[in-house]
Short mmCIF file of C-alpha atoms in Angstrom, two decimals:
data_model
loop_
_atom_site.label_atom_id
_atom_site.label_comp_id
_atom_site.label_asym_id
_atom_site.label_seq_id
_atom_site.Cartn_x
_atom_site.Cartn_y
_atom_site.Cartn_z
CA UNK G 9 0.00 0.00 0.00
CA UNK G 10 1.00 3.50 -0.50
CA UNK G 11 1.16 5.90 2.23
CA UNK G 12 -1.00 8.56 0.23
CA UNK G 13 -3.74 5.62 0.42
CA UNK G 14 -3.58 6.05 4.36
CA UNK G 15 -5.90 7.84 6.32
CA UNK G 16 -4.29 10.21 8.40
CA UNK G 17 -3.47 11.06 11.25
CA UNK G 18 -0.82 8.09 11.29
CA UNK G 19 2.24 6.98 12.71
CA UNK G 20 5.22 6.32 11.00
CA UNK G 21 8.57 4.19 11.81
CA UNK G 22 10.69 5.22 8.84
CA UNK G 23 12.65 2.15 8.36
CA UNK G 24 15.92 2.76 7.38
CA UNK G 25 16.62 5.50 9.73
CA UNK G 26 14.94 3.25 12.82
CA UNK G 27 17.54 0.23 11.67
CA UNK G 28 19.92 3.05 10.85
CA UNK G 29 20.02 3.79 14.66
CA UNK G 30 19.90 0.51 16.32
CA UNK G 31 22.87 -0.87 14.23
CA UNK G 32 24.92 2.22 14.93
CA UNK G 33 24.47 2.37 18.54
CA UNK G 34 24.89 -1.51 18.67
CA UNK G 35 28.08 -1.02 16.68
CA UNK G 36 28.97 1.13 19.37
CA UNK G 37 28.27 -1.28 22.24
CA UNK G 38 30.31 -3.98 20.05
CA UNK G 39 33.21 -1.88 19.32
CA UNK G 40 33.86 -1.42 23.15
CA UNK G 41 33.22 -4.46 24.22
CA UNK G 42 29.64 -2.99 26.03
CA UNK G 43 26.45 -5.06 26.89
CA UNK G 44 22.78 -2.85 25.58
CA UNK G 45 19.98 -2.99 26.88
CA UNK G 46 17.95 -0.33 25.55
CA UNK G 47 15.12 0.93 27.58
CA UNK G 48 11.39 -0.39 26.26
CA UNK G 49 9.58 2.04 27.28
CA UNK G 50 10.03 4.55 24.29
CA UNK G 51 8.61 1.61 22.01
CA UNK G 52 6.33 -0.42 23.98
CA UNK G 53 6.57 -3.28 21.05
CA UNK G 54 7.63 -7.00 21.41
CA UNK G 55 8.48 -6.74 17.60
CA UNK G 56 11.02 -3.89 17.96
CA UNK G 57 12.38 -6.06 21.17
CA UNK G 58 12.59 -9.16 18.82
CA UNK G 59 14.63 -6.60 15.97
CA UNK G 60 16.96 -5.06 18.84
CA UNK G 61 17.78 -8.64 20.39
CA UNK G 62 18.51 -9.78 16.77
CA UNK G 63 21.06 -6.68 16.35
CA UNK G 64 22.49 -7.48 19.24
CA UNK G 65 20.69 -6.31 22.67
CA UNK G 66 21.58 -8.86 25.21
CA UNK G 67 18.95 -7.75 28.04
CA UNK G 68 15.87 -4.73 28.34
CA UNK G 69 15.54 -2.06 30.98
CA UNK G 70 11.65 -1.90 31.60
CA UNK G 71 9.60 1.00 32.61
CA UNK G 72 6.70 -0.88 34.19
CA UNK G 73 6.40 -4.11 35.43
CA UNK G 74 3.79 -4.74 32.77
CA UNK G 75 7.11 -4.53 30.39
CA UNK G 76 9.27 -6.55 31.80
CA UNK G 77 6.04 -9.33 32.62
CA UNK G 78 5.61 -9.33 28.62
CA UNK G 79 9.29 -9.60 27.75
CA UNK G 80 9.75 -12.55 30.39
CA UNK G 81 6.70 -14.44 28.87
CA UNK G 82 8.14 -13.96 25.14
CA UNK G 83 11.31 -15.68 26.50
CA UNK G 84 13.76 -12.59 26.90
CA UNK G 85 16.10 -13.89 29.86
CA UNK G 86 17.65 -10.49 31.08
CA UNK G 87 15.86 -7.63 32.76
CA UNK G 88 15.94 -5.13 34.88
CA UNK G 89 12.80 -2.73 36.42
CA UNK G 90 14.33 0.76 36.32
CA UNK G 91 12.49 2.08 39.53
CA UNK G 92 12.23 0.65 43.06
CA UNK G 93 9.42 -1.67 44.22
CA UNK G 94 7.29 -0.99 47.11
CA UNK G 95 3.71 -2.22 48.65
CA UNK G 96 3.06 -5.97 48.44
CA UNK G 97 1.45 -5.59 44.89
CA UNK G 98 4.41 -4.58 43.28
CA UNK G 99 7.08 -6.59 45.42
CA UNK G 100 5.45 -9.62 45.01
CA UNK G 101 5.67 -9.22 40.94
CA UNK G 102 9.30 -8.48 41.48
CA UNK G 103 9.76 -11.51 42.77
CA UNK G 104 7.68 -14.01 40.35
CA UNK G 105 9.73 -12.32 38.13
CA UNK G 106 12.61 -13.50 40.25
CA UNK G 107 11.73 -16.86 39.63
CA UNK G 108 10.94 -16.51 35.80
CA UNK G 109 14.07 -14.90 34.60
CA UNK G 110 17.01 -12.94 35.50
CA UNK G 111 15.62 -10.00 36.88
CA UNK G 112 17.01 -7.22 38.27
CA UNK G 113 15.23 -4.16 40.48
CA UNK G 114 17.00 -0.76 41.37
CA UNK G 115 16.78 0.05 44.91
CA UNK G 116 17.80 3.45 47.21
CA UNK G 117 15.73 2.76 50.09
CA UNK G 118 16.00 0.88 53.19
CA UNK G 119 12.52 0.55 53.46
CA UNK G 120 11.60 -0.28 50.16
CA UNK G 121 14.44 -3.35 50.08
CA UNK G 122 13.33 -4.39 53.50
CA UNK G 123 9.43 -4.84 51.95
CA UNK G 124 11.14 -6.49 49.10
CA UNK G 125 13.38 -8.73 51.17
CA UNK G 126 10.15 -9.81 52.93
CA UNK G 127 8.33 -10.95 49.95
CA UNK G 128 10.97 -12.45 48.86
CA UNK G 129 11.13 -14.54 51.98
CA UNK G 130 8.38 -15.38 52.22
CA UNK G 131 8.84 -17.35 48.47
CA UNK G 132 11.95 -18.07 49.74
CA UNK G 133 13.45 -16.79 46.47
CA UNK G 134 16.73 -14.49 45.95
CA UNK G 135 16.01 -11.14 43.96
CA UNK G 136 18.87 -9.34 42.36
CA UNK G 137 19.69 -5.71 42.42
CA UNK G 138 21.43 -2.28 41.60
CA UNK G 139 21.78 0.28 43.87
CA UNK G 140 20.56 3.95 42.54
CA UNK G 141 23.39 6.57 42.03
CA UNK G 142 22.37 9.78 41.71
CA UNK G 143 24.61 11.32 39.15
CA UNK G 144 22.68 14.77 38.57
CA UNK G 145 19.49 13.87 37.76
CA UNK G 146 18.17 14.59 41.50
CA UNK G 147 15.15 12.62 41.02
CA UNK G 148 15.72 8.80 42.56
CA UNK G 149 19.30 7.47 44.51
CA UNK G 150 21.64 9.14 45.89
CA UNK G 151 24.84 10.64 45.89
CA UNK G 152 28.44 8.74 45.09
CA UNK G 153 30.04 9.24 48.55
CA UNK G 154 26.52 7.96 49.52
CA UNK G 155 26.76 4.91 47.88
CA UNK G 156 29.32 2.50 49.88
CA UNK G 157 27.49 2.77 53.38
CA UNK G 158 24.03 1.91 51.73
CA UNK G 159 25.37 -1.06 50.01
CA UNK G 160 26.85 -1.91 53.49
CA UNK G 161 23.28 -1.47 55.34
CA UNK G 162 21.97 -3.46 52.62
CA UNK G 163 24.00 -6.32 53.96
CA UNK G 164 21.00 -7.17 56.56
CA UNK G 165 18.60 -8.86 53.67
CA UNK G 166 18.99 -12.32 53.71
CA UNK G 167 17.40 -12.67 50.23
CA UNK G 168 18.41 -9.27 48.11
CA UNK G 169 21.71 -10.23 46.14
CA UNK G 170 24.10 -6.79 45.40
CA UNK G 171 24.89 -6.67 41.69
CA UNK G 172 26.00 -3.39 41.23
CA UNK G 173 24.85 0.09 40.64
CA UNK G 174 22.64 2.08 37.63
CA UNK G 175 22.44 5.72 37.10
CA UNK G 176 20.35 8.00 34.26
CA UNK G 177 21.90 11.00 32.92
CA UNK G 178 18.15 12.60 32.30
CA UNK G 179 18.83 15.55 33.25
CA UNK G 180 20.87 16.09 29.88
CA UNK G 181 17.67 16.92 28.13
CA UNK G 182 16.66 19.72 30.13
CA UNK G 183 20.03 21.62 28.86
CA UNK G 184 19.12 24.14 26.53
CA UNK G 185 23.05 24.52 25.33
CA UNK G 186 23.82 21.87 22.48
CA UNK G 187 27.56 22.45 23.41
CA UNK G 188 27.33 21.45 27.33
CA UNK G 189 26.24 18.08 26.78
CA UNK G 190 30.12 16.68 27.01
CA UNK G 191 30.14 18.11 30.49
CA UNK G 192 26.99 15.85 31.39
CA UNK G 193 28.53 13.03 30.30
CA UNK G 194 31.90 13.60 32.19
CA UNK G 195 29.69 14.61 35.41
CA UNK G 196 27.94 11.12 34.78
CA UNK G 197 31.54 9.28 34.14
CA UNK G 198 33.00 10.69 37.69
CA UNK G 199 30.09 9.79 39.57
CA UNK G 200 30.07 6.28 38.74
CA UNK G 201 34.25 5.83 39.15
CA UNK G 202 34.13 7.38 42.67
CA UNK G 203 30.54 4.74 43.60
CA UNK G 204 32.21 1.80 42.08
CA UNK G 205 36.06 2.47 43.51
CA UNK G 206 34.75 3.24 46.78
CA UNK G 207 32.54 -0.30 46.44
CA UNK G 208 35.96 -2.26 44.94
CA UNK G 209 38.22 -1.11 48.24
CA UNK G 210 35.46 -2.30 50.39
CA UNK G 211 35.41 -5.73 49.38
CA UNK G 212 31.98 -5.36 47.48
CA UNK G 213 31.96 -7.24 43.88
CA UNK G 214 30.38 -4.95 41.62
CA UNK G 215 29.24 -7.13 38.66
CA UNK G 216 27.26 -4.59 36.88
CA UNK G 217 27.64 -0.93 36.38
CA UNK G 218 24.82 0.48 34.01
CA UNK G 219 23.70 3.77 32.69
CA UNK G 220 21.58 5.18 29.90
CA UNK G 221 20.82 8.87 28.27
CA UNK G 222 20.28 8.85 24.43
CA UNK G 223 22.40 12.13 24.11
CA UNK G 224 25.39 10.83 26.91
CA UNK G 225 25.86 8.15 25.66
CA UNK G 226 28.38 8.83 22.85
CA UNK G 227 30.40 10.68 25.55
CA UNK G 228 30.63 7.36 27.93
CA UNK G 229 30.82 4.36 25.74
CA UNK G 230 34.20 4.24 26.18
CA UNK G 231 33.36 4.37 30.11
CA UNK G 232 36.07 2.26 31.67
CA UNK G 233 33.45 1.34 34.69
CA UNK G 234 30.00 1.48 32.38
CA UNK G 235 29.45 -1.76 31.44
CA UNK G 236 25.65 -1.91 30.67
CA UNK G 237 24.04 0.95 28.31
CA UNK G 238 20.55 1.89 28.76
CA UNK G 239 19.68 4.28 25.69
CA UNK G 240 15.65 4.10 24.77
CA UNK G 241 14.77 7.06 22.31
CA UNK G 242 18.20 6.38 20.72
CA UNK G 243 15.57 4.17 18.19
CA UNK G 244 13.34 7.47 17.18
CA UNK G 245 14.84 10.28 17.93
CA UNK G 246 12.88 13.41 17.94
CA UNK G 247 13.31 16.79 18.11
CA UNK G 248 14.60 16.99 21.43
CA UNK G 249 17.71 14.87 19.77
CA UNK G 250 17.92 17.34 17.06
CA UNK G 251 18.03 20.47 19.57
CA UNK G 252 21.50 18.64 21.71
CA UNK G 253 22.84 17.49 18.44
CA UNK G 254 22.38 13.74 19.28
CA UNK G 255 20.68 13.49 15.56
CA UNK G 256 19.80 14.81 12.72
CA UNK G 257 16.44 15.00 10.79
CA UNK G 258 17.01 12.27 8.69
CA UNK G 259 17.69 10.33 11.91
CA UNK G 260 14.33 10.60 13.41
CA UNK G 261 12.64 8.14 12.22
CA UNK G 262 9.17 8.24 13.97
CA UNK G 263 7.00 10.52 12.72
CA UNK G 264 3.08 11.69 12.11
CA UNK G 265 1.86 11.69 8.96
CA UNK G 266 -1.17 14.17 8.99
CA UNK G 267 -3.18 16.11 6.59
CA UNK G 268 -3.36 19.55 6.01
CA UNK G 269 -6.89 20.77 6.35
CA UNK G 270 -7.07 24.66 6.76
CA UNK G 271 -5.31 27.52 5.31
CA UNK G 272 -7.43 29.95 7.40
CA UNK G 273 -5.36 33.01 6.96
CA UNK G 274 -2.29 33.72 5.73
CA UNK G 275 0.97 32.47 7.25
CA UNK G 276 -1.76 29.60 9.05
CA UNK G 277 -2.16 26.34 8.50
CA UNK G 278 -4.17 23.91 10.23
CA UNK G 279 -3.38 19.45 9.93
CA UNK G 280 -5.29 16.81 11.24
CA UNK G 281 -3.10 15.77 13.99
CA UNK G 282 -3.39 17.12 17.53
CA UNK G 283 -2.29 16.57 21.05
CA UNK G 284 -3.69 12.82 21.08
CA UNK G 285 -0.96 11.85 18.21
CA UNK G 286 2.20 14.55 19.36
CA UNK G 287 1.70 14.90 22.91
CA UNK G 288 1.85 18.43 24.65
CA UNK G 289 5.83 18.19 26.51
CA UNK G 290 9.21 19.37 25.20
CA UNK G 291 10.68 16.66 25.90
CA UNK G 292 11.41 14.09 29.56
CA UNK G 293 12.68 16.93 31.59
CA UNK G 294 11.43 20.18 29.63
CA UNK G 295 13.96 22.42 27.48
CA UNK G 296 13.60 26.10 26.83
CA UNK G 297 15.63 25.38 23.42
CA UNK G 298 12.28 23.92 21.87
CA UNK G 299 10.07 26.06 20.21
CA UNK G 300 6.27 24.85 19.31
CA UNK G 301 5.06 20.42 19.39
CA UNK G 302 6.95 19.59 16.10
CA UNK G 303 8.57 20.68 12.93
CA UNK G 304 7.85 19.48 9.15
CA UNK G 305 10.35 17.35 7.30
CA UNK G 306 11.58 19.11 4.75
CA UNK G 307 10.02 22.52 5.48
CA UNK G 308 12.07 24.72 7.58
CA UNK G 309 9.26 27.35 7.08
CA UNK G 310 6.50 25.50 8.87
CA UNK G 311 6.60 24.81 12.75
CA UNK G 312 3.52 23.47 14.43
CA UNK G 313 2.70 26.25 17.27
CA UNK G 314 -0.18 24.81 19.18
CA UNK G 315 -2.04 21.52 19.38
CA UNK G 316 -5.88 21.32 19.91
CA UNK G 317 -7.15 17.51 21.06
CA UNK G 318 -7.27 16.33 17.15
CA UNK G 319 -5.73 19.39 15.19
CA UNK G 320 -2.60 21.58 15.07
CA UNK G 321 -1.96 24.75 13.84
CA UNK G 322 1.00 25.11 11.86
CA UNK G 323 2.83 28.72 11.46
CA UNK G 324 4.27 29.38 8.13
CA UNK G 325 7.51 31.65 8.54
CA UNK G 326 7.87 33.53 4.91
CA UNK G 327 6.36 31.48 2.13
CA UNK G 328 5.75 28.02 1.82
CA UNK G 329 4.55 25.24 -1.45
CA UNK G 330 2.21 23.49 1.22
CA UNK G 331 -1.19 23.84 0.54
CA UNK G 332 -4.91 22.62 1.92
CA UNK G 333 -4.67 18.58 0.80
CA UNK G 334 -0.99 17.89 1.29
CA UNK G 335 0.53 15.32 3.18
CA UNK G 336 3.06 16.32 5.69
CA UNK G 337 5.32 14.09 7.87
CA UNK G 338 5.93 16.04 11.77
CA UNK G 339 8.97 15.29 13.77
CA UNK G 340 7.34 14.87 17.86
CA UNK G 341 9.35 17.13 20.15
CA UNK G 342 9.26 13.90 22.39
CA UNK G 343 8.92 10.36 20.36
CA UNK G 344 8.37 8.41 23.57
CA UNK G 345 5.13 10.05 24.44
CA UNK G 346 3.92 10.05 20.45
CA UNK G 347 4.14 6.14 20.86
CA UNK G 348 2.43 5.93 23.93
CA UNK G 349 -0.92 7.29 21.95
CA UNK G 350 -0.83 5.01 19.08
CA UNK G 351 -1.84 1.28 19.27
CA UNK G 352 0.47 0.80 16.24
CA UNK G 353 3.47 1.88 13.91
CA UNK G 354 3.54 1.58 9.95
CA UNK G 355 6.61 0.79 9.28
CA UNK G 356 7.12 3.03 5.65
CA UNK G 357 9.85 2.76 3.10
CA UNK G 358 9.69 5.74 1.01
CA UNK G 359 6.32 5.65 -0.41
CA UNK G 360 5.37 2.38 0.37
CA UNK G 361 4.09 0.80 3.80
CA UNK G 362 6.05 -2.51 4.87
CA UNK G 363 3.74 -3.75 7.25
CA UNK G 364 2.29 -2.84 10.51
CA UNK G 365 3.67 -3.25 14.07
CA UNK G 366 1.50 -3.55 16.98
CA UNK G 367 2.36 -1.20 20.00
CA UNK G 368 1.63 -4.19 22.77
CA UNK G 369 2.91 -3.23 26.07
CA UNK G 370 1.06 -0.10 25.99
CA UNK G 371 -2.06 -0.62 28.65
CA UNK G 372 -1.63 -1.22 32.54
CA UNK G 373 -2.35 -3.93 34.42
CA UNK G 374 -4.93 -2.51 37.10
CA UNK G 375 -7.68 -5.23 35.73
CA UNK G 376 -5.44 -7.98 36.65
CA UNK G 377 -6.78 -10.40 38.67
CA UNK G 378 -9.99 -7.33 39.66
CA UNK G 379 -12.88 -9.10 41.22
CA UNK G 380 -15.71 -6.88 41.48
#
């Protein structure tokens, strides 16, 4: 079929720049000698799991355990929940999970291990885990110095195994300044050398050190500690990527493909995709570098301004060849939350549609098991 068949609004996975981007950052990972295991939750599809394990990916980081449930019943053996765990609900999934796979949780709590360690008790089963380090991000862990005495408190669980330490670099995407994103990455770099020396001259065997930002990551492959990448929107890119020179246009390779409808006045122009395919954020943490919900490929003179539920309205800077009944493809400021509103991708070559790739892992399990 031919994408000018489609009815629009759509999403799009344009397919050589999606493989394009998993086989370079793979290449990466290969070159020095690095595990990946890209975060799901900018996809949400067992498919793209299936492509990125066949490129490569040895294990997933999960952003719900509805994720990393799926993934362990399609038979992917490593994973690791990138929050804590707490309240009997959620501790008790961690630790059939336990039993199902290799699983790994992220703790910086003593009372959120010690509900843990009691479920897991009580199953009589050993759950793995990283400690949090806070590298900058200020949101979950803590600081390096920090990091040795809670690993040494954490000795009193009889069935939580130490495995290491994780860390996220997201604050990188609130920086507005293209050319300070090396100084992230060497903030993120020193963080983890003084957690995991201090861990080393204390005895403590730090099997896994891992760590994932999309736009830090170029700056710590080479990470003599990193061992364990975590990159997610590294698949998509967006225009987040574009604004800290992670990638390019051609590089993004999720887009909407939407209709223009309106040419109400001049230097106006209104398309058939809203908030409920683009999302309303600039990006995970916010930047100020990002103007508008998402620029036109190919058309430096159109930016869409502002987003309505099912329409957006599209300035036109100058003068532009689009006109009422063209088709227009829109870079999302933020690709992760575009994919959470669709309940599938078209994967597009060109003009042509390849086939069509179910967005899975999208819902939430809060009708599990509901007896009303």
């Amino acid at each position: 079929m031919k994408i000018q068949e489609l009815q629009t609004p759509a999403v799009f996975i344009r397919s050589k720049a999606m493989y394009d981007n998993l086989k370079r950052y793979q290449g990466e990972c290969n070159k020095f000698g690095k595990e990946l295991w890209p975060m799901l939750k900018t996809h949400k599809s067992t498919e793209i799991a299936n492509i990125q394990m066949e490129l490569g990916a040895s294990g997933f980081l999960c952003g719900t355990l509805d994720e990393c449930e799926t993934l362990c019943k399609n038979g992917v053996g490593k994973l690791m929940y990138a929050y804590p765990v707490a309240g009997s609900v959620s501790c008790n999934r961690a630790v059939a999970l336990a039993e199902a796979c290799e699983f790994y949780v992220r703790i910086d709590s003593i009372e959120g291990a010690r509900q843990l360690d009691a479920a897991a008790a009580a199953k009589d089963v050993t759950v793995n885990y990283t400690i949090i380090l806070d590298c900058g991000l200020h949101r979950f862990g803590m600081d390096a110095e920090k990091i040795l005495p809670f690993a040494r408190e954490m000795k009193q669980f009889s069935h939580l195994a130490f495995c290491g330490i994780s860390t996220h670099c997201g604050h990188v995407y609130g920086e507005a300044d293209a050319d300070k994103v090396p100084m992230y990455a060497k903030q993120e770099k020193e963080a983890v050398r003084r957690a995991v020396e201090d861990l080393k001259s204390d005895g403590f065997d730090v099997k896994m050190v891992t760590s994932g930002a999309t736009p830090t990551f170029w700056g710590t492959v080479d990470d003599e500690y990193i061992n364990i990448y975590h990159p997610g929107n590294y698949i998509f890119n967006d225009r987040i990527q574009m604004a800290n020179r992670t990638a390019t246009e051609e590089e993004c390779a999720l887009v909407v493909y939407a209709t223009v409808i309106s040419n109400p006045r001049e230097g106006l122009l209104i398309c058939d995709a809203g908030a409920k395919c683009l999302g309303l954020d600039q990006g995970a943490h916010g930047n100020s570098a990002l103007a508008g919900h998402g620029s036109v490929v190919g058309h430096p003179e159109l930016l869409v301004t502002a987003l309505s539920e099912e329409v957006g309205k599209i300035a036109v800077t100058g003068s532009t060849e689009v006109k009422v009944g063209d088709r227009i493809m829109i870079i999302p400021n933020h690709s992760c939350s575009t994919a959470n509103l669709t309940d599938y991708y078209l994967l597009t070559d060109g003009e042509d549609v390849e086939s069509v790739i179910s967005v899975d892992i999208r819902g939430n399990s809060t009708l599990k098991g509901l007896v009303l």
